[in-house]
Coordinates of C-alpha atoms in Angstrom, one line a residue:
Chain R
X1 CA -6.9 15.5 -28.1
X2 CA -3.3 14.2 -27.3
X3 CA -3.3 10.5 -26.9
X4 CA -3.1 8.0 -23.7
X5 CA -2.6 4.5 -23.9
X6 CA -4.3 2.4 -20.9
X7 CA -1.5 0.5 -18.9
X8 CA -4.1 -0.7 -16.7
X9 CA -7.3 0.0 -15.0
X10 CA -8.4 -2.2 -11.8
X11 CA -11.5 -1.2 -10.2
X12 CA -11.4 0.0 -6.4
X13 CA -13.6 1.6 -4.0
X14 CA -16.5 1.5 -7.2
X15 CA -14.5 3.5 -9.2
X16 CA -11.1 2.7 -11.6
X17 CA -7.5 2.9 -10.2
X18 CA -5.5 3.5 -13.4
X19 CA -2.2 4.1 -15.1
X20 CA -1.5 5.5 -18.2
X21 CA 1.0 6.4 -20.3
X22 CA 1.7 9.1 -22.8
X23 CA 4.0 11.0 -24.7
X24 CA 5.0 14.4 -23.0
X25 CA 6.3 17.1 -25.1
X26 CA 7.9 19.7 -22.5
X27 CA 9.7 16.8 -21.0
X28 CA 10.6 14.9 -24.5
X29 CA 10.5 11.7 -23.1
X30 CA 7.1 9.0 -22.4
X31 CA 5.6 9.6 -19.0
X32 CA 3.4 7.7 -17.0
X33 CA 0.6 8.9 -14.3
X34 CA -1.8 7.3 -12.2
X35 CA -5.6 8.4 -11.8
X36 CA -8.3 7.3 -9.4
X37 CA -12.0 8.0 -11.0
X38 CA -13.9 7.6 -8.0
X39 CA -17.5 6.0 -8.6
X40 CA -19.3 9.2 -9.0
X41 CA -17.2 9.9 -12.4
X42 CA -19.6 7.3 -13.8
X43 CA -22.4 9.8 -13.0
X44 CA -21.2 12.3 -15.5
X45 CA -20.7 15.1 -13.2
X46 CA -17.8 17.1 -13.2
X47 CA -15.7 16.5 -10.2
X48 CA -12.6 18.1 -8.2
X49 CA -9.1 16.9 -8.6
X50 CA -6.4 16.4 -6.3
X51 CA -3.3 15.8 -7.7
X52 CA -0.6 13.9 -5.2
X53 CA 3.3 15.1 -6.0
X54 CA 5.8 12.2 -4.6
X55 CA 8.6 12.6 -3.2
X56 CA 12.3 11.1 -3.9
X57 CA 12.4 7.9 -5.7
X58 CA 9.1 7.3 -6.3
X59 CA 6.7 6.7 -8.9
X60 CA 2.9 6.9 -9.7
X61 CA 2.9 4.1 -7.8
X62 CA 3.9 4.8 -4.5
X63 CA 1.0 6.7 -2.9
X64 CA -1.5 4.8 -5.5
X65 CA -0.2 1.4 -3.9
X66 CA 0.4 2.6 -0.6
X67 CA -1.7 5.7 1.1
X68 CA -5.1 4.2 1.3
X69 CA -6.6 7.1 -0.2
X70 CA -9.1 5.7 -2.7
X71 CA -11.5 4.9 0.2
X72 CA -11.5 8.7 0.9
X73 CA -11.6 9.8 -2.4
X74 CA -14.3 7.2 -3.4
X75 CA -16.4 8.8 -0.4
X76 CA -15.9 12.4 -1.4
X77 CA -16.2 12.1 -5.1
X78 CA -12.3 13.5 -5.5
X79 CA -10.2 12.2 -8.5
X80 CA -6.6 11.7 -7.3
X81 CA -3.9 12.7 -10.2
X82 CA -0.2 10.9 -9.8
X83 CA 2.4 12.3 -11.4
X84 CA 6.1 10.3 -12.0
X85 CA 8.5 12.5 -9.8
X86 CA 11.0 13.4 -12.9
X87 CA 11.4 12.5 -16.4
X88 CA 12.2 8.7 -17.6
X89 CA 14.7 6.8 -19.3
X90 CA 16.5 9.7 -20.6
X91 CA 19.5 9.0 -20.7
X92 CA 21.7 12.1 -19.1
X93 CA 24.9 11.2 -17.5
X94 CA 24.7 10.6 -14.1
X95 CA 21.1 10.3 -14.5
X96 CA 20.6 7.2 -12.2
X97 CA 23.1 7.7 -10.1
X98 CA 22.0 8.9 -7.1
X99 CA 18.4 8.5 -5.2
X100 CA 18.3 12.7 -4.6
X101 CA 19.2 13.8 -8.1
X102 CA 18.3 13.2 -11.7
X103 CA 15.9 10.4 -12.0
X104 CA 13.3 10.0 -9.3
X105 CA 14.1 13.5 -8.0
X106 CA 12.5 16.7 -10.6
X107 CA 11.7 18.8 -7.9
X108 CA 8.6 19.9 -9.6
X109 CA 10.8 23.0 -11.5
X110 CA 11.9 24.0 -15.0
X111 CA 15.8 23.0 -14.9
X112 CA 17.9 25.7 -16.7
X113 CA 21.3 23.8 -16.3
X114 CA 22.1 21.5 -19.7
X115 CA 21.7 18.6 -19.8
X116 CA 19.1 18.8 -17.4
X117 CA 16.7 21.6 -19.4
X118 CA 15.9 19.8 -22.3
X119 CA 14.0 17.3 -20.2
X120 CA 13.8 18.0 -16.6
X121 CA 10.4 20.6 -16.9
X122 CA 8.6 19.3 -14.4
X123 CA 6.7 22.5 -13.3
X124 CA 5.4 23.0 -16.7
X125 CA 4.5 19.5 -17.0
X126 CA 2.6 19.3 -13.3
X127 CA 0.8 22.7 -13.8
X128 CA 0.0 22.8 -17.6
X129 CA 0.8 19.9 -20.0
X130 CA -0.8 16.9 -17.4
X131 CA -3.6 19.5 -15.7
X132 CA -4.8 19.6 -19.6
X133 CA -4.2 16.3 -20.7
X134 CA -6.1 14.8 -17.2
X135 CA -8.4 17.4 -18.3
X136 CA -9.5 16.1 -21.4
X137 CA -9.4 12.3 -20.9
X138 CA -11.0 12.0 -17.1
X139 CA -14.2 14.3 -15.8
X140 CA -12.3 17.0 -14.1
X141 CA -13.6 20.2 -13.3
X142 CA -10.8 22.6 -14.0
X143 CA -12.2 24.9 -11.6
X144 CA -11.4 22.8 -8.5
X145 CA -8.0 21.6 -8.7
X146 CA -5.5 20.9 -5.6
X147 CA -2.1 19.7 -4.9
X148 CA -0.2 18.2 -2.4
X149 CA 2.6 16.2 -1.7
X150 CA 5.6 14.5 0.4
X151 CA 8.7 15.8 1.4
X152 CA 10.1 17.0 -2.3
X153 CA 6.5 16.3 -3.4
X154 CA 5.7 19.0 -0.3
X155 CA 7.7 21.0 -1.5
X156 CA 5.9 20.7 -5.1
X157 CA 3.0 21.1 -3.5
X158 CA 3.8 24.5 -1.7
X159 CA 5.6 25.9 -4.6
X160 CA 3.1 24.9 -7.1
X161 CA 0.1 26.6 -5.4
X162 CA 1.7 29.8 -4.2
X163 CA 2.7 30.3 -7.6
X164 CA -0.1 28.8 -9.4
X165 CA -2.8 29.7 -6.9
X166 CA -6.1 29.6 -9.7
X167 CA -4.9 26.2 -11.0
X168 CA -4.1 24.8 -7.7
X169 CA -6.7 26.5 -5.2
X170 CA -6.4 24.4 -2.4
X171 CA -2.6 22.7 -0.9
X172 CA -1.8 20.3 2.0
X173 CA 1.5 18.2 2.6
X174 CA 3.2 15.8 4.4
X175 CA 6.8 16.4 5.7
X176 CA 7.4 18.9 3.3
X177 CA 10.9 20.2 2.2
X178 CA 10.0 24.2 3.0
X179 CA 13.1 25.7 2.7
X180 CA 15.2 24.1 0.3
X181 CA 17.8 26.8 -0.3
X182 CA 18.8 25.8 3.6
X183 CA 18.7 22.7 3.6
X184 CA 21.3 19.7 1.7
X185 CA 18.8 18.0 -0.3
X186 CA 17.3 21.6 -2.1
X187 CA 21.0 22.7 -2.4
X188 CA 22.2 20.0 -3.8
X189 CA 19.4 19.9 -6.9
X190 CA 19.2 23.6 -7.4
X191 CA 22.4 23.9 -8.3
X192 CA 22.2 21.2 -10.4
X193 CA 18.5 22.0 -12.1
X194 CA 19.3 26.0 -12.3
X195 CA 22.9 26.4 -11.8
X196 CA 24.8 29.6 -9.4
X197 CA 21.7 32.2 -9.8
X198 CA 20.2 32.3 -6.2
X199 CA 17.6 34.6 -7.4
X200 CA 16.5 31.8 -9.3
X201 CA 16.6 29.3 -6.3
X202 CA 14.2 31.9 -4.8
X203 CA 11.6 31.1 -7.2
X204 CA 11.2 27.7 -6.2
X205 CA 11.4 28.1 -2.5
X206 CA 8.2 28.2 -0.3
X207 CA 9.7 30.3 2.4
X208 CA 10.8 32.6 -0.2
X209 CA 7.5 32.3 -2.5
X210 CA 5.7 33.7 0.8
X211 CA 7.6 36.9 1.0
X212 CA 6.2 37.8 -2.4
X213 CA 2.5 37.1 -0.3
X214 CA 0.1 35.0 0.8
X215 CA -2.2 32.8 -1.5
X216 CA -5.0 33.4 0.9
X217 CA -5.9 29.9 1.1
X218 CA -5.2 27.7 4.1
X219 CA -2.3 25.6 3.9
X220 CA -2.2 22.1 6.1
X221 CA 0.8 20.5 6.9
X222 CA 1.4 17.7 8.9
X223 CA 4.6 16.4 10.0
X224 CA 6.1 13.8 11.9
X225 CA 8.3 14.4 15.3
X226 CA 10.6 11.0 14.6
X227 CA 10.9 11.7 11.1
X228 CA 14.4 10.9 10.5
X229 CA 15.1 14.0 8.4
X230 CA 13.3 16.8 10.5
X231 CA 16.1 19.1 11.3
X232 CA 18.8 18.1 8.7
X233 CA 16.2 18.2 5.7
X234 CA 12.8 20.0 7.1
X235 CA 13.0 22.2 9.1
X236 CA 8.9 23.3 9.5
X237 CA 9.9 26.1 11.8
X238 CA 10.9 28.2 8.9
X239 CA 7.4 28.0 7.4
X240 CA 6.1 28.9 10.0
X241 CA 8.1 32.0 10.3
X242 CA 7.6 32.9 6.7
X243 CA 3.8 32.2 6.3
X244 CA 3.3 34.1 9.5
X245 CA 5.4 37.2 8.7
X246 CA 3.5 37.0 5.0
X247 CA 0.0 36.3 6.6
X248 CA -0.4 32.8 5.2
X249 CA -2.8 31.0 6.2
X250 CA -2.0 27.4 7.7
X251 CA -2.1 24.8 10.1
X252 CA 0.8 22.5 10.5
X253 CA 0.3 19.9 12.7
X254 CA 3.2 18.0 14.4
X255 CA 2.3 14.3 15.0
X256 CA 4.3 12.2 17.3
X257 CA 5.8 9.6 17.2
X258 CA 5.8 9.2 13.7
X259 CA 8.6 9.0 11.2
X260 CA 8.7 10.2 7.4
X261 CA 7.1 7.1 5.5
X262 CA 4.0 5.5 4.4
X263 CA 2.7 4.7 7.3
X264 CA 2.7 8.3 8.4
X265 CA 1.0 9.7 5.3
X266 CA -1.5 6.7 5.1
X267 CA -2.7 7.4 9.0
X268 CA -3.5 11.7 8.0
X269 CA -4.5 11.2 4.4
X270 CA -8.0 10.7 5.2
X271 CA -7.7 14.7 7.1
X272 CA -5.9 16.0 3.7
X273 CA -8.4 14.7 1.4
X274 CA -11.1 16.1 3.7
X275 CA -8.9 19.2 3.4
X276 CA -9.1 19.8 0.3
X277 CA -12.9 18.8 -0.1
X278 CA -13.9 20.9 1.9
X279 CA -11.9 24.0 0.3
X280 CA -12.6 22.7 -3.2
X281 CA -16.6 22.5 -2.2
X282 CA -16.6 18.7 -2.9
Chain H
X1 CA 10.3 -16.8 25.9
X2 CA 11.6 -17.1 22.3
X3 CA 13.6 -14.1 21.7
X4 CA 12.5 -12.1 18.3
X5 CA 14.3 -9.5 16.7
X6 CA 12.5 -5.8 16.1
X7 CA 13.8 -4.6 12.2
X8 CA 11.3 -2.3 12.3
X9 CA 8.9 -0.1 14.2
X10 CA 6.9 2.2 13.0
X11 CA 3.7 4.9 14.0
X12 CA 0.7 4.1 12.3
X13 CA -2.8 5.5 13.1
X14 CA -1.6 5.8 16.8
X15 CA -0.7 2.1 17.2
X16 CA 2.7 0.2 16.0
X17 CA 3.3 -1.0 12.7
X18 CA 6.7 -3.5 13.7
X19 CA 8.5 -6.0 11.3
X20 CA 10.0 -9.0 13.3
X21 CA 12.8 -11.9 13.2
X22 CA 13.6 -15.2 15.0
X23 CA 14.6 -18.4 14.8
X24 CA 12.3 -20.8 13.5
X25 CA 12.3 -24.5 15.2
X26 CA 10.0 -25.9 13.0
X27 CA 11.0 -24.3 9.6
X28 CA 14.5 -25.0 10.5
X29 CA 15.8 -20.9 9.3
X30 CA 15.0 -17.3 10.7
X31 CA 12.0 -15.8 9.6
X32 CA 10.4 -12.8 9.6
X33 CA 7.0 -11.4 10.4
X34 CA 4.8 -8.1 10.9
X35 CA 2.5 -7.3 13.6
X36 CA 0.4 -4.2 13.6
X37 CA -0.8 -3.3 17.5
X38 CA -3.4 -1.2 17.6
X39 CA -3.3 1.9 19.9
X40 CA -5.6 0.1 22.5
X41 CA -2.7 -2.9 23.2
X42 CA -0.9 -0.2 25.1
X43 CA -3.7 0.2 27.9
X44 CA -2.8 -3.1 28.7
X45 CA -5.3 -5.0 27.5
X46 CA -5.6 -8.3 26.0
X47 CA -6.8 -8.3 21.8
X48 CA -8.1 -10.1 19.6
X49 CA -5.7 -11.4 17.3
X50 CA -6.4 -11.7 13.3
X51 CA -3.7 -13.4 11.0
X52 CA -3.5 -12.5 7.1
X53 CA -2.4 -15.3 5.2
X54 CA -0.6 -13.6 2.2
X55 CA -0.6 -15.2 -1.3
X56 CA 1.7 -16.5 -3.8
X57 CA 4.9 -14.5 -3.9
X58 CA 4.2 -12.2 -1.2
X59 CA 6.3 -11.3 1.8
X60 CA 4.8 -10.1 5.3
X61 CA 5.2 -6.6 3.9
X62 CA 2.7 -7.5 1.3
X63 CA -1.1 -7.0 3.0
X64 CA 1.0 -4.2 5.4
X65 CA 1.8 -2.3 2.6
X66 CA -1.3 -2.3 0.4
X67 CA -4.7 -3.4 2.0
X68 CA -5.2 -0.3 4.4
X69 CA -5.9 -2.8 7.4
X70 CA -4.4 -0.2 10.1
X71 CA -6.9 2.1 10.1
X72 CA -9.6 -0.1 10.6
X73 CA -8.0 -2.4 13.0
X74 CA -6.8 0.7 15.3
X75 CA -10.8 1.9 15.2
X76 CA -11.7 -2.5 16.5
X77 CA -9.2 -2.9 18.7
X78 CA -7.3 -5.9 16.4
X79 CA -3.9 -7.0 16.7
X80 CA -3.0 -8.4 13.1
X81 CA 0.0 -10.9 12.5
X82 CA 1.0 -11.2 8.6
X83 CA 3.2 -14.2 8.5
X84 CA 5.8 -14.7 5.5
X85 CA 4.8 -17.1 2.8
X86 CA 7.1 -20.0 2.9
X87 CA 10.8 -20.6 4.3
X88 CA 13.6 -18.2 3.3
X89 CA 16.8 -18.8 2.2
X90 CA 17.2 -22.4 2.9
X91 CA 18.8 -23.3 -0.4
X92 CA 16.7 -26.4 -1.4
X93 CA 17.3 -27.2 -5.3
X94 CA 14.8 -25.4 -7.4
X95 CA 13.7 -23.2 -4.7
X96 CA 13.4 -20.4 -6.3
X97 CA 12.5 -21.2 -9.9
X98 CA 8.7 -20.9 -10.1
X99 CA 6.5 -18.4 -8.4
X100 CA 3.8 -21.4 -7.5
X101 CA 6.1 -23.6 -5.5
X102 CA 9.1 -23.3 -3.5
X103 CA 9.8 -20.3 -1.7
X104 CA 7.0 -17.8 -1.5
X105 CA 4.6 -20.9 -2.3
X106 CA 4.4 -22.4 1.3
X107 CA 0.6 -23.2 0.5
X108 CA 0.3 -23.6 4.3
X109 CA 1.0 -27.4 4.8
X110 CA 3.7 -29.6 6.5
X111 CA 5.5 -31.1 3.8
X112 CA 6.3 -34.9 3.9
X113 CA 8.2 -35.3 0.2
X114 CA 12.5 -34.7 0.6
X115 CA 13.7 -32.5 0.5
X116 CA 11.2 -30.1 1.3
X117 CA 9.9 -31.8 4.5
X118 CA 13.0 -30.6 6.5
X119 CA 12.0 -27.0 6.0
X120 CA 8.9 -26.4 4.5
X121 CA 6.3 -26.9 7.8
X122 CA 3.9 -24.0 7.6
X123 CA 1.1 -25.5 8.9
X124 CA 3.3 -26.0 12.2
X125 CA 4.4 -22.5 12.3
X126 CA 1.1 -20.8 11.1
X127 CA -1.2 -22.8 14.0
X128 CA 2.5 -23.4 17.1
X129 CA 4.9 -21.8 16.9
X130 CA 4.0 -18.7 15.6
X131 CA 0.5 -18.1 18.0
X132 CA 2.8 -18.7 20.8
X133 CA 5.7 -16.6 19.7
X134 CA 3.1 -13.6 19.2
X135 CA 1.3 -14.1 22.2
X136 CA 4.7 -14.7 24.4
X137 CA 5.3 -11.1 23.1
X138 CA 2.3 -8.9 22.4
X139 CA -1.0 -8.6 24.7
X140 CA -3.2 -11.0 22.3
X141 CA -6.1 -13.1 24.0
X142 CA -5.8 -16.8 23.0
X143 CA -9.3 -17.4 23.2
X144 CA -10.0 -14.7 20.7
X145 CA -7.5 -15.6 17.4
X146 CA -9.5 -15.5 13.1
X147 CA -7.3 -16.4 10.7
X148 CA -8.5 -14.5 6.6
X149 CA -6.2 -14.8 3.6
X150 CA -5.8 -13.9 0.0
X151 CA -6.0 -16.6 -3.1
X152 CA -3.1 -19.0 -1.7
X153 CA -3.7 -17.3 1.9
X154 CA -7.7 -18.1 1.7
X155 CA -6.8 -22.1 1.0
X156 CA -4.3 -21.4 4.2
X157 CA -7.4 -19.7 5.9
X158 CA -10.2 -21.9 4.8
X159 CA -8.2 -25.1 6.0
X160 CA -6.5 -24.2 9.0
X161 CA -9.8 -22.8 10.1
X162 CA -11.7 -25.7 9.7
X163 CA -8.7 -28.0 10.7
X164 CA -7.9 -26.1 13.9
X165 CA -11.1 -24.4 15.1
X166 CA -10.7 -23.7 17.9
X167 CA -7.2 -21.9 17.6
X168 CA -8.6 -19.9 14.6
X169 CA -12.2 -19.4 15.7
X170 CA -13.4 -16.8 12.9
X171 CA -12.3 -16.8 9.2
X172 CA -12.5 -14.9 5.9
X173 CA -10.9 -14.9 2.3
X174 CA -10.4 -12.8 -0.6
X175 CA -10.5 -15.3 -3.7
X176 CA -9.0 -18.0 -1.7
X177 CA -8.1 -21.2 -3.6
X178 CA -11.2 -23.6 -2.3
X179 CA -10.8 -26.8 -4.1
X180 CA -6.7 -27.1 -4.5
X181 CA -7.2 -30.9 -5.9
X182 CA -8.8 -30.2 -8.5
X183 CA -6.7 -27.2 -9.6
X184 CA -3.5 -26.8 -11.0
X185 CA -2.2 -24.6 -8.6
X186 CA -3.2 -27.1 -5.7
X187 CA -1.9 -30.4 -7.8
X188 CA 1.4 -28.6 -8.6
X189 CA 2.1 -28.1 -5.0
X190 CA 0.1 -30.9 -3.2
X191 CA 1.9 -33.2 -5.5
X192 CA 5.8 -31.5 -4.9
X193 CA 5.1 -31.3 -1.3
X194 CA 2.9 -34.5 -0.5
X195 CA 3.9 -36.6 -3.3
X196 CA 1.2 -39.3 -4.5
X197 CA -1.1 -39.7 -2.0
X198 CA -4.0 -38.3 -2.5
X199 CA -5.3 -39.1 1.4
X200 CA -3.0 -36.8 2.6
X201 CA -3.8 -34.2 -0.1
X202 CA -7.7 -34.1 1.4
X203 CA -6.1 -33.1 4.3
X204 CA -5.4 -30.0 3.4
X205 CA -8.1 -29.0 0.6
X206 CA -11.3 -26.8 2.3
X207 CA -14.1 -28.6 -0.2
X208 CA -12.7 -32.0 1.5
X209 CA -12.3 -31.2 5.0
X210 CA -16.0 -29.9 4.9
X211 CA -17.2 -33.7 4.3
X212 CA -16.0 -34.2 8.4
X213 CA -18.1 -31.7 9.4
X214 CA -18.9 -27.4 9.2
X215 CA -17.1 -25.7 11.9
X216 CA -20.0 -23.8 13.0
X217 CA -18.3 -20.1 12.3
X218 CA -19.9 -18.7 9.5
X219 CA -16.7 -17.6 7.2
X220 CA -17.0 -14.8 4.7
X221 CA -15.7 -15.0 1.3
X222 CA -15.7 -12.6 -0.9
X223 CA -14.3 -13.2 -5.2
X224 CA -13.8 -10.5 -7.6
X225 CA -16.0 -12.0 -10.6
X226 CA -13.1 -10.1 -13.4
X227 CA -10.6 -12.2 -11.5
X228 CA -8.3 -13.5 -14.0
X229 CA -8.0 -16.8 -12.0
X230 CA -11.4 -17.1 -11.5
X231 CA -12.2 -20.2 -13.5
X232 CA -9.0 -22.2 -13.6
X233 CA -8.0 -21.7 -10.3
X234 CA -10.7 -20.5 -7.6
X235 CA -13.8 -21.8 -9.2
X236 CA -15.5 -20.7 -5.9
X237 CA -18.8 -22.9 -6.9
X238 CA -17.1 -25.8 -5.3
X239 CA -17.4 -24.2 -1.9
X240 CA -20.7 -23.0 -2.0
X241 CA -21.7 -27.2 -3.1
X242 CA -19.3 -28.6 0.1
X243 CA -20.9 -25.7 2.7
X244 CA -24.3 -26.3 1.6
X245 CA -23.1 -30.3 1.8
X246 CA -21.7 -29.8 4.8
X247 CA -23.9 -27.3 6.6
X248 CA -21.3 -25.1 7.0
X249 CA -22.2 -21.1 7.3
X250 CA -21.0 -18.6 5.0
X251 CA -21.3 -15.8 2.8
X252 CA -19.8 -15.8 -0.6
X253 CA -20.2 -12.6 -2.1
X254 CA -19.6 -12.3 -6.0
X255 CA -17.9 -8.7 -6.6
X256 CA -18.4 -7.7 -10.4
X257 CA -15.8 -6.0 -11.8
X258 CA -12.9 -6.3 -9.0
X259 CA -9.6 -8.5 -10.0
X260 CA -7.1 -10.3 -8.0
X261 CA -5.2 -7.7 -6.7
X262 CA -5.1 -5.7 -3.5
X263 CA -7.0 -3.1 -4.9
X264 CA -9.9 -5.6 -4.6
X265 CA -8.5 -6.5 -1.1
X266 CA -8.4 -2.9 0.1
X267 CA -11.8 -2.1 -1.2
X268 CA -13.6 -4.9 1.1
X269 CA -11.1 -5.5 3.7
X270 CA -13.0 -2.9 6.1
X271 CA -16.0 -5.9 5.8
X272 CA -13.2 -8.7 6.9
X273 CA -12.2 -6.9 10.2
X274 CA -15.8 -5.9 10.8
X275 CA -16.4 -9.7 10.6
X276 CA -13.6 -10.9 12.7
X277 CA -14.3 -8.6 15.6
X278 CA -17.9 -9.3 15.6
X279 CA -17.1 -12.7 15.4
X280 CA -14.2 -12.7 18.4
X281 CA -16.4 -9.9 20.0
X282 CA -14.0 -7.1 20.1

């Protein structure tokens, strides 16, 4: 069994909010993650897994400090995974040096483009080397495992269960980024991560994912009407073009009034987690 | 009316999470504050008011950020205010050197020692000028105010309720500081701010403002018993001796395995509400 050192664990909600730490080999670099065991992991049983996919600059942190979530999960006997959202301390050029690229910004793919692909393998690392490291340290039932995400996490989210649909069998996001060969943000780090080939953009789009089908489980979105980046970045209308010409199921919800930060996600999370209870037979 | 400054409004759980400025008389610089209004303050009505009484280093964007309180306040009906900590930015020598005194380390009283009695009034602002700058701009009842805090916050709580009851008429804490004489957190500051008189330090310690009497409100405490400050700094069997003394209500309730932090807050601050808007009768 690979090895995890315990940064901390603070009990919340009956159960153990927790970081740890370990060293990843697809990404070549120490990574840390965040779990909530809700209470009934003391019970022995094996439980479902939800594993939360950040979006630009953050950390496992972020929705572990700020979404609220481990009441819900507590409740519904869920664990909640949380990934880092790119490699660490890696030391590329240019790294650092801006909030939408490089560090704080993975995009949840494989990244072709040196000197980005000998660290920056973030799909392999959320869909197999943390699913089975999680796996063997925390009570997970690898049956019942499902993603979502925020804005590039949403995108994660999407991408990762249309084209991992056994691993992650149930998907909801916030404010996802659905179309990210249109839009600045998934231009700019595609041709960065995997270089001129547009074919390959296509495999890490969720509006082109869905011409290739549907994963037959329903997809919930919710997003914000003031979000600040809804038509530059966004865009929803193009997911719901694509999942309805592919027959995807989904409900996307738009909310307003509210914008693209934690006080949006924190106000639906309680629906998602329900979500994916409910779909994961929680 | 005093005229406050918006930085910030956001949507949360159908109410308005909002980050405020203005000019502060009685702390002599601009400071900043966050109200949360709860979907029902736009019928018109007039709310219930709690304030949250943040600890050492915090920031109003402290609680906001990680207790969860939204939710639960949008469902009662509560209008929270989460002041800042201490005075910002007024330069006094040493200021900013230790993280229990000086800025962020306000402890809630009205300096008298130079040269930290010309700014450092929070006592004034937390029970004059702040009320009235809330209740000049948002629809709170005055009749209907609590006052709860966290470690630093629950001294600031404990005393200002039982000092000003009828302005904060219910109270709560999470691991407040009960006894800040005999502590070194409480001499540290009582002595820097007050100097050597230790008359004027009763005046602001909850175990000795209980010998003048209970204040009738039954306040709700509740102390994470793996709190690392538990013993050197809390020592919450000092309160239970002056309420039992004093006849004052309460309910201390020992919480095994919870820390300091706000994952302990968010796990029980659903309770705190509850209490507040039973007590104010939301």
């Amino acid at each position: 069994m690979t090895a995890i050192e315990t940064v901390s664990e603070q009990a919340c909600f009956g159960g153990v909010q927790g970081f740890y730490r370990h060293r990843s080999d697809v990404c070549g670099c120490d990574m840390t993650f965040a779990v909530y065991s809700p209470p009934q992991a003391k019970a022995g049983a094996r439980l479902p897994a939800v594993t939360y996919l950040a979006g630009l600059t953050c950390t496992p942190e972020t929705f572990t400090i700020k979404a609220g979530a481990q009441r819900v999960a507590a409740e519904l006997g869920l664990i909640l995974v949380m990934p880092d959202t790119s490699p660490r301390g890696v030391d590329l050029p240019g790294e650092d040096e801006a909030y939408d690229f490089g560090s704080g910004a993975g995009f949840y793919l494989d990244a072709t483009q040196e000197p980005w692909a000998h660290h920056y393998q973030m799909e392999s690392y959320v869909t197999r080397e943390l699913p089975n490291l999680v796996a063997a340290h925390f009570p997970v039932d690898e049956n019942r495992r499902g993603v979502m995400g925020h804005s590039m996490g949403g995108h994660g989210a999407l991408t990762l269960h249309l084209k991992h649909p056994r691993l992650y069998r149930s998907c909801s996001a916030f404010a996802p980024i659905v179309a990210p060969m249109q839009v600045p943000w998934g231009e700019k780090a595609f041709a960065g991560y995997l270089g001129d080939d547009r074919d390959a953009w296509a495999r890490h789009d969720a509006c082109e994912l869905l011409k290739q089908g549907a994963s037959g489980a329903e997809i919930l979105i919710d997003q914000g009407e003031a979000d600040q980046f809804l038509t530059r970045e966004l865009q929803p209308e193009r997911f719901e073009q694509a999942a309805d010409a592919a027959g995807q199921p989904y409900r996307l919800r738009r909310q307003p009034g509210y914008d693209h930060s934690y006080y949006f996600i924190q106000t639906f999370v309680e629906d998602h987690l329900r979500h994916h209870a409910a779909a994961l037979g929680a």
